[in-house]
Amino acid sequence: MVPFPELPAGNDEEIDGLETTLEIESDPQTLADEIRKAKDQDACLIIIRGKMQGIRFFLTRDEMIIGRDPAAEISLADEGISRRHAKLTRRGGTVLLTDLGSANGTFVNDRRVVEPETPLAKEDMLRVGNSILKFLPAGEIEIVFYGNLGAAANTDPLTRIYNKGYLLEALGAEWKRAKALHTDFSLIFLDLDHFKNINDTCGHDAGDEVLKEVARLIRNDFVRPRDIFARYGGEEFALLLPNTSGKAALDLAQRIRAAVEAHAFLYEAKRLPVTCSMGVAALGVAIDSAATLLRAADKAGYASKEAGRNRVTMAE
């Protein structure tokens, strides 16, 4: 299973306007690398209507379930979808679709699926509940284009990491998934210390450079493929850690704190002192919602500031 948030609703012409999005969202080298890899990519479903619009689900297994159940491989937050709505089966170079007795039915190009196994063709439109997904076979270059289109809505424009909207969608989905599968789930909340002083003494350009450098440092050295790293707002960041215990998250937070303190943040040849206060929270009996987990990490972060800053606190 992969992420979450949604793009603004738009017509098909807007969705097809991919070249502009690519120019905005991808530097030439990154795009070139993606294109070279495109031929090796798995078949893909892309949500083009409904929640999570623009998100790609790669068909990496021989069987994958589409449904509202958080444990489904393609889990969609759509009340019109059954918990186990439909199944995708990969057989040779063909992907077959089977309805699993869903309440509202599964549709391909507006025709209800009645056969036990319906083969999918390039650009077929699947409708489940209130969501519409576009099918693209393995190796299609369009998969890369849609990936960049999705990034436009989900990315903070300054730091180039996920934004708050994406974080909150991801937090809700990953919390449900961890509860359903009885797996560990932790969250790190990070707030830069005395950030206002940097803006006031060196200017907002210097502050922007610090934010970008902090994001690059953490993203490049500490974030795993399944983790969700986002700018929460202002000088605040959050890191969602699926399948990670509180102890492992605390160790990671300590390493991030030390790395930020030791890093040389330079602006106009002047080194800027940058440290951070961090809070860590983990899924436990007292955590009854995704919002509770976020509040616990935030509260622990405030405790770090009150204790003198440049430290990590584990939520009780």
PDB file of C-alpha atoms in Angstrom:
ATOM      1  CA  MET A   1       0.000   0.000   0.000  1.00  0.00           C
ATOM      2  CA  VAL A   2       1.106   3.539  -0.728  1.00  0.00           C
ATOM      3  CA  PRO A   3      -0.033   7.040   0.065  1.00  0.00           C
ATOM      4  CA  PHE A   4      -2.831   9.238   0.072  1.00  0.00           C
ATOM      5  CA  PRO A   5      -3.740  12.885  -0.601  1.00  0.00           C
ATOM      6  CA  GLU A   6      -5.710  14.465  -3.343  1.00  0.00           C
ATOM      7  CA  LEU A   7      -5.221  16.904  -6.184  1.00  0.00           C
ATOM      8  CA  PRO A   8      -7.824  19.569  -6.873  1.00  0.00           C
ATOM      9  CA  ALA A   9     -10.624  18.295  -9.082  1.00  0.00           C
ATOM     10  CA  GLY A  10     -10.128  19.106 -12.752  1.00  0.00           C
ATOM     11  CA  ASN A  11     -11.325  18.144 -16.174  1.00  0.00           C
ATOM     12  CA  ASP A  12      -9.609  15.670 -18.450  1.00  0.00           C
ATOM     13  CA  GLU A  13      -7.841  18.439 -20.363  1.00  0.00           C
ATOM     14  CA  GLU A  14      -6.217  19.624 -17.143  1.00  0.00           C
ATOM     15  CA  ILE A  15      -5.129  16.099 -16.283  1.00  0.00           C
ATOM     16  CA  ASP A  16      -3.657  15.687 -19.739  1.00  0.00           C
ATOM     17  CA  GLY A  17      -1.608  18.887 -19.398  1.00  0.00           C
ATOM     18  CA  LEU A  18       1.397  16.925 -18.220  1.00  0.00           C
ATOM     19  CA  GLU A  19       4.279  18.598 -20.015  1.00  0.00           C
ATOM     20  CA  THR A  20       3.754  21.833 -18.069  1.00  0.00           C
ATOM     21  CA  THR A  21       3.658  19.946 -14.794  1.00  0.00           C
ATOM     22  CA  LEU A  22       6.855  18.142 -15.656  1.00  0.00           C
ATOM     23  CA  GLU A  23       8.654  21.382 -16.390  1.00  0.00           C
ATOM     24  CA  ILE A  24       7.582  22.793 -13.043  1.00  0.00           C
ATOM     25  CA  GLU A  25       8.002  19.775 -10.843  1.00  0.00           C
ATOM     26  CA  SER A  26      11.040  17.879 -12.155  1.00  0.00           C
ATOM     27  CA  ASP A  27      14.579  18.997 -12.759  1.00  0.00           C
ATOM     28  CA  PRO A  28      15.954  17.670 -16.094  1.00  0.00           C
ATOM     29  CA  GLN A  29      18.300  15.120 -14.546  1.00  0.00           C
ATOM     30  CA  THR A  30      15.632  13.648 -12.274  1.00  0.00           C
ATOM     31  CA  LEU A  31      13.186  13.369 -15.151  1.00  0.00           C
ATOM     32  CA  ALA A  32      15.798  11.754 -17.391  1.00  0.00           C
ATOM     33  CA  ASP A  33      16.493   9.171 -14.704  1.00  0.00           C
ATOM     34  CA  GLU A  34      12.787   8.413 -14.352  1.00  0.00           C
ATOM     35  CA  ILE A  35      12.315   8.002 -18.087  1.00  0.00           C
ATOM     36  CA  ARG A  36      15.201   5.539 -18.303  1.00  0.00           C
ATOM     37  CA  LYS A  37      13.568   3.473 -15.568  1.00  0.00           C
ATOM     38  CA  ALA A  38      10.075   3.650 -17.045  1.00  0.00           C
ATOM     39  CA  LYS A  39      10.471   0.564 -19.206  1.00  0.00           C
ATOM     40  CA  ASP A  40      11.093  -1.530 -16.080  1.00  0.00           C
ATOM     41  CA  GLN A  41       8.098  -0.253 -14.112  1.00  0.00           C
ATOM     42  CA  ASP A  42       5.179  -2.454 -13.159  1.00  0.00           C
ATOM     43  CA  ALA A  43       1.635  -1.946 -14.372  1.00  0.00           C
ATOM     44  CA  CYS A  44      -0.107   0.816 -12.503  1.00  0.00           C
ATOM     45  CA  LEU A  45      -3.485   2.176 -11.403  1.00  0.00           C
ATOM     46  CA  ILE A  46      -3.727   5.957 -11.089  1.00  0.00           C
ATOM     47  CA  ILE A  47      -6.562   7.668  -9.264  1.00  0.00           C
ATOM     48  CA  ILE A  48      -7.962  10.409 -11.491  1.00  0.00           C
ATOM     49  CA  ARG A  49     -11.219  11.124  -9.621  1.00  0.00           C
ATOM     50  CA  GLY A  50     -11.976  11.030  -5.903  1.00  0.00           C
ATOM     51  CA  LYS A  51      -9.804  11.168  -2.811  1.00  0.00           C
ATOM     52  CA  MET A  52      -6.077  10.548  -3.289  1.00  0.00           C
ATOM     53  CA  GLN A  53      -6.290  11.904  -6.831  1.00  0.00           C
ATOM     54  CA  GLY A  54      -3.030  11.613  -8.746  1.00  0.00           C
ATOM     55  CA  ILE A  55      -1.670   8.776  -6.593  1.00  0.00           C
ATOM     56  CA  ARG A  56      -0.201   5.711  -8.336  1.00  0.00           C
ATOM     57  CA  PHE A  57      -0.591   2.135  -7.141  1.00  0.00           C
ATOM     58  CA  PHE A  58       1.960  -0.200  -8.717  1.00  0.00           C
ATOM     59  CA  LEU A  59       0.792  -3.770  -9.288  1.00  0.00           C
ATOM     60  CA  THR A  60       3.801  -5.483  -7.752  1.00  0.00           C
ATOM     61  CA  ARG A  61       2.092  -8.712  -6.650  1.00  0.00           C
ATOM     62  CA  ASP A  62       0.338 -11.479  -8.535  1.00  0.00           C
ATOM     63  CA  GLU A  63      -2.830 -10.733  -6.560  1.00  0.00           C
ATOM     64  CA  MET A  64      -3.856  -7.390  -5.058  1.00  0.00           C
ATOM     65  CA  ILE A  65      -7.103  -6.382  -3.352  1.00  0.00           C
ATOM     66  CA  ILE A  66      -8.865  -3.061  -3.947  1.00  0.00           C
ATOM     67  CA  GLY A  67     -11.010  -2.039  -0.993  1.00  0.00           C
ATOM     68  CA  ARG A  68     -11.766   0.213   1.941  1.00  0.00           C
ATOM     69  CA  ASP A  69     -10.031  -2.161   4.346  1.00  0.00           C
ATOM     70  CA  PRO A  70      -6.756  -0.566   5.535  1.00  0.00           C
ATOM     71  CA  ALA A  71      -5.102  -3.960   5.051  1.00  0.00           C
ATOM     72  CA  ALA A  72      -5.972  -4.028   1.333  1.00  0.00           C
ATOM     73  CA  GLU A  73      -2.995  -3.619  -1.001  1.00  0.00           C
ATOM     74  CA  ILE A  74      -4.886  -0.792  -2.738  1.00  0.00           C
ATOM     75  CA  SER A  75      -6.714   0.829   0.174  1.00  0.00           C
ATOM     76  CA  LEU A  76      -9.064   3.680  -0.750  1.00  0.00           C
ATOM     77  CA  ALA A  77     -10.759   6.002   1.757  1.00  0.00           C
ATOM     78  CA  ASP A  78     -14.104   5.966  -0.054  1.00  0.00           C
ATOM     79  CA  GLU A  79     -17.329   5.085   1.784  1.00  0.00           C
ATOM     80  CA  GLY A  80     -18.841   3.819  -1.486  1.00  0.00           C
ATOM     81  CA  ILE A  81     -16.273   1.015  -1.678  1.00  0.00           C
ATOM     82  CA  SER A  82     -16.653  -2.351   0.052  1.00  0.00           C
ATOM     83  CA  ARG A  83     -13.919  -3.423   2.448  1.00  0.00           C
ATOM     84  CA  ARG A  84     -12.799  -6.040  -0.091  1.00  0.00           C
ATOM     85  CA  HIS A  85     -14.245  -4.673  -3.296  1.00  0.00           C
ATOM     86  CA  ALA A  86     -12.309  -6.203  -6.200  1.00  0.00           C
ATOM     87  CA  LYS A  87      -9.218  -8.255  -6.984  1.00  0.00           C
ATOM     88  CA  LEU A  88      -6.453  -7.740  -9.542  1.00  0.00           C
ATOM     89  CA  THR A  89      -4.631 -10.836 -10.774  1.00  0.00           C
ATOM     90  CA  ARG A  90      -1.397 -10.619 -12.742  1.00  0.00           C
ATOM     91  CA  ARG A  91      -1.018 -13.524 -15.157  1.00  0.00           C
ATOM     92  CA  GLY A  92       1.855 -13.331 -17.625  1.00  0.00           C
ATOM     93  CA  GLY A  93       1.635  -9.917 -19.265  1.00  0.00           C
ATOM     94  CA  THR A  94      -2.085  -9.551 -18.546  1.00  0.00           C
ATOM     95  CA  VAL A  95      -3.870  -7.984 -15.574  1.00  0.00           C
ATOM     96  CA  LEU A  96      -7.303  -9.449 -14.795  1.00  0.00           C
ATOM     97  CA  LEU A  97     -10.009  -7.742 -12.724  1.00  0.00           C
ATOM     98  CA  THR A  98     -12.548  -9.629 -10.577  1.00  0.00           C
ATOM     99  CA  ASP A  99     -15.388  -8.117  -8.559  1.00  0.00           C
ATOM    100  CA  LEU A 100     -15.560  -9.661  -5.079  1.00  0.00           C
ATOM    101  CA  GLY A 101     -19.302  -9.335  -4.579  1.00  0.00           C
ATOM    102  CA  SER A 102     -19.096  -5.634  -3.800  1.00  0.00           C
ATOM    103  CA  ALA A 103     -22.230  -3.764  -2.750  1.00  0.00           C
ATOM    104  CA  ASN A 104     -22.018  -1.129  -5.498  1.00  0.00           C
ATOM    105  CA  GLY A 105     -20.298  -3.098  -8.234  1.00  0.00           C
ATOM    106  CA  THR A 106     -17.064  -2.629 -10.187  1.00  0.00           C
ATOM    107  CA  PHE A 107     -17.117  -0.898 -13.566  1.00  0.00           C
ATOM    108  CA  VAL A 108     -14.662  -0.773 -16.477  1.00  0.00           C
ATOM    109  CA  ASN A 109     -15.338   2.021 -18.985  1.00  0.00           C
ATOM    110  CA  ASP A 110     -18.823   2.381 -17.424  1.00  0.00           C
ATOM    111  CA  ARG A 111     -19.679  -1.295 -17.934  1.00  0.00           C
ATOM    112  CA  ARG A 112     -20.297  -3.377 -14.861  1.00  0.00           C
ATOM    113  CA  VAL A 113     -17.872  -6.263 -14.409  1.00  0.00           C
ATOM    114  CA  VAL A 114     -19.810  -9.544 -14.462  1.00  0.00           C
ATOM    115  CA  GLU A 115     -17.219 -12.000 -15.790  1.00  0.00           C
ATOM    116  CA  PRO A 116     -15.057 -13.842 -13.229  1.00  0.00           C
ATOM    117  CA  GLU A 117     -11.928 -12.322 -14.769  1.00  0.00           C
ATOM    118  CA  THR A 118     -11.990  -9.227 -17.004  1.00  0.00           C
ATOM    119  CA  PRO A 119      -8.684  -8.389 -18.768  1.00  0.00           C
ATOM    120  CA  LEU A 120      -7.600  -4.758 -18.575  1.00  0.00           C
ATOM    121  CA  ALA A 121      -6.269  -2.805 -21.546  1.00  0.00           C
ATOM    122  CA  LYS A 122      -4.229   0.386 -21.664  1.00  0.00           C
ATOM    123  CA  GLU A 123      -6.144   3.434 -20.381  1.00  0.00           C
ATOM    124  CA  ASP A 124      -9.158   1.441 -19.207  1.00  0.00           C
ATOM    125  CA  MET A 125     -11.109   3.381 -16.577  1.00  0.00           C
ATOM    126  CA  LEU A 126     -12.082   1.490 -13.419  1.00  0.00           C
ATOM    127  CA  ARG A 127     -14.876   2.879 -11.274  1.00  0.00           C
ATOM    128  CA  VAL A 128     -15.225   1.675  -7.693  1.00  0.00           C
ATOM    129  CA  GLY A 129     -17.498   3.640  -5.393  1.00  0.00           C
ATOM    130  CA  ASN A 130     -16.876   7.330  -6.052  1.00  0.00           C
ATOM    131  CA  SER A 131     -13.322   6.769  -7.294  1.00  0.00           C
ATOM    132  CA  ILE A 132     -12.089   6.359 -10.863  1.00  0.00           C
ATOM    133  CA  LEU A 133      -8.718   4.744 -11.575  1.00  0.00           C
ATOM    134  CA  LYS A 134      -6.877   4.634 -14.891  1.00  0.00           C
ATOM    135  CA  PHE A 135      -4.992   1.465 -15.827  1.00  0.00           C
ATOM    136  CA  LEU A 136      -1.583   1.654 -17.495  1.00  0.00           C
ATOM    137  CA  PRO A 137       0.367  -1.498 -18.481  1.00  0.00           C
ATOM    138  CA  ALA A 138       3.948  -2.120 -17.387  1.00  0.00           C
ATOM    139  CA  GLY A 139       6.603   0.101 -18.933  1.00  0.00           C
ATOM    140  CA  GLU A 140       4.314   2.948 -20.044  1.00  0.00           C
ATOM    141  CA  ILE A 141       6.084   6.317 -19.946  1.00  0.00           C
ATOM    142  CA  GLU A 142       2.801   7.965 -18.942  1.00  0.00           C
ATOM    143  CA  ILE A 143       3.257   6.437 -15.477  1.00  0.00           C
ATOM    144  CA  VAL A 144       6.173   8.827 -14.956  1.00  0.00           C
ATOM    145  CA  PHE A 145       4.099  11.796 -16.105  1.00  0.00           C
ATOM    146  CA  TYR A 146       1.298  11.064 -13.678  1.00  0.00           C
ATOM    147  CA  GLY A 147       3.806  10.687 -10.873  1.00  0.00           C
ATOM    148  CA  ASN A 148       4.944  14.238 -11.423  1.00  0.00           C
ATOM    149  CA  LEU A 149       1.368  15.443 -11.710  1.00  0.00           C
ATOM    150  CA  GLY A 150       0.589  13.966  -8.294  1.00  0.00           C
ATOM    151  CA  ALA A 151       3.681  15.586  -6.820  1.00  0.00           C
ATOM    152  CA  ALA A 152       2.375  19.052  -7.683  1.00  0.00           C
ATOM    153  CA  ALA A 153      -0.409  18.863  -5.089  1.00  0.00           C
ATOM    154  CA  ASN A 154       1.477  16.908  -2.464  1.00  0.00           C
ATOM    155  CA  THR A 155       4.795  18.774  -2.291  1.00  0.00           C
ATOM    156  CA  ASP A 156       5.814  21.818  -0.275  1.00  0.00           C
ATOM    157  CA  PRO A 157       7.142  24.249  -2.912  1.00  0.00           C
ATOM    158  CA  LEU A 158      10.040  25.536  -0.806  1.00  0.00           C
ATOM    159  CA  THR A 159      11.553  22.377   0.662  1.00  0.00           C
ATOM    160  CA  ARG A 160      10.441  19.874  -2.030  1.00  0.00           C
ATOM    161  CA  ILE A 161       9.233  17.390   0.577  1.00  0.00           C
ATOM    162  CA  TYR A 162       5.598  16.485   1.321  1.00  0.00           C
ATOM    163  CA  ASN A 163       3.245  19.193   2.545  1.00  0.00           C
ATOM    164  CA  LYS A 164       0.895  19.254   5.550  1.00  0.00           C
ATOM    165  CA  GLY A 165      -2.114  18.112   3.541  1.00  0.00           C
ATOM    166  CA  TYR A 166      -0.311  15.007   2.385  1.00  0.00           C
ATOM    167  CA  LEU A 167       1.021  14.358   5.884  1.00  0.00           C
ATOM    168  CA  LEU A 168      -2.434  14.375   7.465  1.00  0.00           C
ATOM    169  CA  GLU A 169      -3.872  12.051   4.813  1.00  0.00           C
ATOM    170  CA  ALA A 170      -0.890   9.723   5.197  1.00  0.00           C
ATOM    171  CA  LEU A 171      -1.090   9.814   8.984  1.00  0.00           C
ATOM    172  CA  GLY A 172      -4.726   8.726   8.972  1.00  0.00           C
ATOM    173  CA  ALA A 173      -4.175   5.936   6.462  1.00  0.00           C
ATOM    174  CA  GLU A 174      -1.005   4.589   8.084  1.00  0.00           C
ATOM    175  CA  TRP A 175      -2.553   4.686  11.564  1.00  0.00           C
ATOM    176  CA  LYS A 176      -5.515   2.620  10.351  1.00  0.00           C
ATOM    177  CA  ARG A 177      -3.176   0.232   8.582  1.00  0.00           C
ATOM    178  CA  ALA A 178      -0.979  -0.254  11.654  1.00  0.00           C
ATOM    179  CA  LYS A 179      -4.043  -0.895  13.839  1.00  0.00           C
ATOM    180  CA  ALA A 180      -5.511  -3.378  11.348  1.00  0.00           C
ATOM    181  CA  LEU A 181      -2.265  -5.307  10.898  1.00  0.00           C
ATOM    182  CA  HIS A 182      -1.062  -4.940  14.528  1.00  0.00           C
ATOM    183  CA  THR A 183       2.248  -3.426  13.432  1.00  0.00           C
ATOM    184  CA  ASP A 184       4.422  -0.721  14.989  1.00  0.00           C
ATOM    185  CA  PHE A 185       3.967   2.895  13.942  1.00  0.00           C
ATOM    186  CA  SER A 186       5.799   5.974  15.231  1.00  0.00           C
ATOM    187  CA  LEU A 187       5.944   9.694  14.547  1.00  0.00           C
ATOM    188  CA  ILE A 188       8.708  12.258  15.001  1.00  0.00           C
ATOM    189  CA  PHE A 189       7.861  15.959  15.299  1.00  0.00           C
ATOM    190  CA  LEU A 190      10.710  18.448  14.750  1.00  0.00           C
ATOM    191  CA  ASP A 191      10.775  22.202  15.408  1.00  0.00           C
ATOM    192  CA  LEU A 192      13.814  24.377  14.639  1.00  0.00           C
ATOM    193  CA  ASP A 193      15.081  26.343  17.651  1.00  0.00           C
ATOM    194  CA  HIS A 194      15.104  30.161  17.621  1.00  0.00           C
ATOM    195  CA  PHE A 195      14.241  30.189  13.919  1.00  0.00           C
ATOM    196  CA  LYS A 196      12.731  33.679  14.189  1.00  0.00           C
ATOM    197  CA  ASN A 197      16.171  34.999  15.150  1.00  0.00           C
ATOM    198  CA  ILE A 198      17.566  33.821  11.802  1.00  0.00           C
ATOM    199  CA  ASN A 199      14.815  35.607   9.892  1.00  0.00           C
ATOM    200  CA  ASP A 200      15.178  38.754  11.988  1.00  0.00           C
ATOM    201  CA  THR A 201      18.988  39.002  11.877  1.00  0.00           C
ATOM    202  CA  CYS A 202      19.856  37.525   8.478  1.00  0.00           C
ATOM    203  CA  GLY A 203      16.640  37.958   6.515  1.00  0.00           C
ATOM    204  CA  HIS A 204      13.932  35.619   5.247  1.00  0.00           C
ATOM    205  CA  ASP A 205      16.114  34.409   2.376  1.00  0.00           C
ATOM    206  CA  ALA A 206      18.524  32.990   4.933  1.00  0.00           C
ATOM    207  CA  GLY A 207      15.636  31.362   6.769  1.00  0.00           C
ATOM    208  CA  ASP A 208      14.400  29.791   3.536  1.00  0.00           C
ATOM    209  CA  GLU A 209      17.855  28.366   2.835  1.00  0.00           C
ATOM    210  CA  VAL A 210      17.989  26.837   6.304  1.00  0.00           C
ATOM    211  CA  LEU A 211      14.596  25.193   5.817  1.00  0.00           C
ATOM    212  CA  LYS A 212      15.654  23.761   2.461  1.00  0.00           C
ATOM    213  CA  GLU A 213      18.963  22.490   3.837  1.00  0.00           C
ATOM    214  CA  VAL A 214      17.324  20.846   6.859  1.00  0.00           C
ATOM    215  CA  ALA A 215      14.883  19.100   4.530  1.00  0.00           C
ATOM    216  CA  ARG A 216      17.710  17.908   2.240  1.00  0.00           C
ATOM    217  CA  LEU A 217      19.806  16.674   5.157  1.00  0.00           C
ATOM    218  CA  ILE A 218      17.026  14.607   6.721  1.00  0.00           C
ATOM    219  CA  ARG A 219      15.567  13.351   3.428  1.00  0.00           C
ATOM    220  CA  ASN A 220      18.899  12.221   2.017  1.00  0.00           C
ATOM    221  CA  ASP A 221      20.391  10.644   5.154  1.00  0.00           C
ATOM    222  CA  PHE A 222      17.539   9.393   7.326  1.00  0.00           C
ATOM    223  CA  VAL A 223      14.318   8.782   5.375  1.00  0.00           C
ATOM    224  CA  ARG A 224      13.519   5.242   4.165  1.00  0.00           C
ATOM    225  CA  PRO A 225      11.325   4.547   1.104  1.00  0.00           C
ATOM    226  CA  ARG A 226       8.163   3.857   3.154  1.00  0.00           C
ATOM    227  CA  ASP A 227       8.618   6.798   5.531  1.00  0.00           C
ATOM    228  CA  ILE A 228       6.652  10.027   5.053  1.00  0.00           C
ATOM    229  CA  PHE A 229       8.693  13.195   5.625  1.00  0.00           C
ATOM    230  CA  ALA A 230       6.793  16.478   5.458  1.00  0.00           C
ATOM    231  CA  ARG A 231       6.926  20.144   6.308  1.00  0.00           C
ATOM    232  CA  TYR A 232       4.143  20.641   8.824  1.00  0.00           C
ATOM    233  CA  GLY A 233       4.274  24.424   8.686  1.00  0.00           C
ATOM    234  CA  GLY A 234       6.733  27.259   9.234  1.00  0.00           C
ATOM    235  CA  GLU A 235       9.847  25.734  10.778  1.00  0.00           C
ATOM    236  CA  GLU A 236       8.079  22.495  11.826  1.00  0.00           C
ATOM    237  CA  PHE A 237       8.609  19.088  10.219  1.00  0.00           C
ATOM    238  CA  ALA A 238       7.151  15.633  10.812  1.00  0.00           C
ATOM    239  CA  LEU A 239       8.361  12.149   9.961  1.00  0.00           C
ATOM    240  CA  LEU A 240       5.951   9.191   9.862  1.00  0.00           C
ATOM    241  CA  LEU A 241       7.617   5.842  10.473  1.00  0.00           C
ATOM    242  CA  PRO A 242       5.594   2.727   9.553  1.00  0.00           C
ATOM    243  CA  ASN A 243       6.751  -0.571  11.057  1.00  0.00           C
ATOM    244  CA  THR A 244       8.939   1.306  13.547  1.00  0.00           C
ATOM    245  CA  SER A 245       8.880   0.894  17.329  1.00  0.00           C
ATOM    246  CA  GLY A 246       9.058   3.812  19.718  1.00  0.00           C
ATOM    247  CA  LYS A 247      12.575   2.802  20.749  1.00  0.00           C
ATOM    248  CA  ALA A 248      13.791   2.752  17.126  1.00  0.00           C
ATOM    249  CA  ALA A 249      12.090   6.089  16.439  1.00  0.00           C
ATOM    250  CA  LEU A 250      13.713   7.639  19.503  1.00  0.00           C
ATOM    251  CA  ASP A 251      17.139   6.440  18.353  1.00  0.00           C
ATOM    252  CA  LEU A 252      16.507   7.881  14.878  1.00  0.00           C
ATOM    253  CA  ALA A 253      15.398  11.216  16.336  1.00  0.00           C
ATOM    254  CA  GLN A 254      18.567  11.435  18.418  1.00  0.00           C
ATOM    255  CA  ARG A 255      20.670  10.839  15.308  1.00  0.00           C
ATOM    256  CA  ILE A 256      18.755  13.493  13.347  1.00  0.00           C
ATOM    257  CA  ARG A 257      19.125  16.004  16.190  1.00  0.00           C
ATOM    258  CA  ALA A 258      22.889  15.435  16.340  1.00  0.00           C
ATOM    259  CA  ALA A 259      23.214  15.685  12.549  1.00  0.00           C
ATOM    260  CA  VAL A 260      21.357  19.009  12.436  1.00  0.00           C
ATOM    261  CA  GLU A 261      23.503  20.434  15.248  1.00  0.00           C
ATOM    262  CA  ALA A 262      26.736  19.353  13.544  1.00  0.00           C
ATOM    263  CA  HIS A 263      25.790  20.440  10.024  1.00  0.00           C
ATOM    264  CA  ALA A 264      27.387  23.588   8.597  1.00  0.00           C
ATOM    265  CA  PHE A 265      24.486  25.843   7.591  1.00  0.00           C
ATOM    266  CA  LEU A 266      26.049  28.614   5.538  1.00  0.00           C
ATOM    267  CA  TYR A 267      24.492  31.794   4.173  1.00  0.00           C
ATOM    268  CA  GLU A 268      26.651  34.369   2.402  1.00  0.00           C
ATOM    269  CA  ALA A 269      29.763  32.667   3.830  1.00  0.00           C
ATOM    270  CA  LYS A 270      28.422  32.997   7.376  1.00  0.00           C
ATOM    271  CA  ARG A 271      27.649  29.905   9.456  1.00  0.00           C
ATOM    272  CA  LEU A 272      24.234  29.965  11.063  1.00  0.00           C
ATOM    273  CA  PRO A 273      23.667  28.140  14.365  1.00  0.00           C
ATOM    274  CA  VAL A 274      20.828  25.673  13.818  1.00  0.00           C
ATOM    275  CA  THR A 275      19.465  23.145  16.309  1.00  0.00           C
ATOM    276  CA  CYS A 276      16.099  21.467  16.736  1.00  0.00           C
ATOM    277  CA  SER A 277      13.746  20.292  19.456  1.00  0.00           C
ATOM    278  CA  MET A 278      11.992  17.009  18.789  1.00  0.00           C
ATOM    279  CA  GLY A 279       9.126  14.917  20.097  1.00  0.00           C
ATOM    280  CA  VAL A 280       8.538  11.218  19.468  1.00  0.00           C
ATOM    281  CA  ALA A 281       5.305   9.258  19.872  1.00  0.00           C
ATOM    282  CA  ALA A 282       4.507   5.620  19.144  1.00  0.00           C
ATOM    283  CA  LEU A 283       1.331   3.629  18.655  1.00  0.00           C
ATOM    284  CA  GLY A 284       0.124   2.287  21.984  1.00  0.00           C
ATOM    285  CA  VAL A 285      -2.946   1.569  24.078  1.00  0.00           C
ATOM    286  CA  ALA A 286      -3.472   5.258  24.904  1.00  0.00           C
ATOM    287  CA  ILE A 287      -3.266   6.299  21.246  1.00  0.00           C
ATOM    288  CA  ASP A 288      -6.873   6.000  20.075  1.00  0.00           C
ATOM    289  CA  SER A 289      -6.605   8.013  16.848  1.00  0.00           C
ATOM    290  CA  ALA A 290      -4.142   9.435  14.348  1.00  0.00           C
ATOM    291  CA  ALA A 291      -4.804  12.901  15.786  1.00  0.00           C
ATOM    292  CA  THR A 292      -3.889  11.670  19.276  1.00  0.00           C
ATOM    293  CA  LEU A 293      -0.569  10.357  17.971  1.00  0.00           C
ATOM    294  CA  LEU A 294       0.204  13.712  16.358  1.00  0.00           C
ATOM    295  CA  ARG A 295      -0.746  15.642  19.494  1.00  0.00           C
ATOM    296  CA  ALA A 296       1.433  13.369  21.622  1.00  0.00           C
ATOM    297  CA  ALA A 297       4.487  13.980  19.428  1.00  0.00           C
ATOM    298  CA  ASP A 298       3.791  17.721  19.320  1.00  0.00           C
ATOM    299  CA  LYS A 299       3.437  17.873  23.106  1.00  0.00           C
ATOM    300  CA  ALA A 300       6.709  15.982  23.520  1.00  0.00           C
ATOM    301  CA  GLY A 301       8.359  18.488  21.192  1.00  0.00           C
ATOM    302  CA  TYR A 302       7.175  21.364  23.399  1.00  0.00           C
ATOM    303  CA  ALA A 303       8.620  19.539  26.393  1.00  0.00           C
ATOM    304  CA  SER A 304      11.989  19.489  24.609  1.00  0.00           C
ATOM    305  CA  LYS A 305      11.807  23.261  24.150  1.00  0.00           C
ATOM    306  CA  GLU A 306      10.828  23.872  27.756  1.00  0.00           C
ATOM    307  CA  ALA A 307      13.733  21.691  28.920  1.00  0.00           C
ATOM    308  CA  GLY A 308      16.276  23.870  27.137  1.00  0.00           C
ATOM    309  CA  ARG A 309      15.923  23.013  23.414  1.00  0.00           C
ATOM    310  CA  ASN A 310      18.222  20.951  21.161  1.00  0.00           C
ATOM    311  CA  ARG A 311      16.957  17.695  22.619  1.00  0.00           C
ATOM    312  CA  VAL A 312      14.533  14.824  22.056  1.00  0.00           C
ATOM    313  CA  THR A 313      11.614  13.867  24.301  1.00  0.00           C
ATOM    314  CA  MET A 314       9.618  10.639  24.126  1.00  0.00           C
ATOM    315  CA  ALA A 315       5.889  11.010  24.661  1.00  0.00           C
ATOM    316  CA  GLU A 316       4.585   9.280  27.800  1.00  0.00           C
TER     317      GLU A 316
END
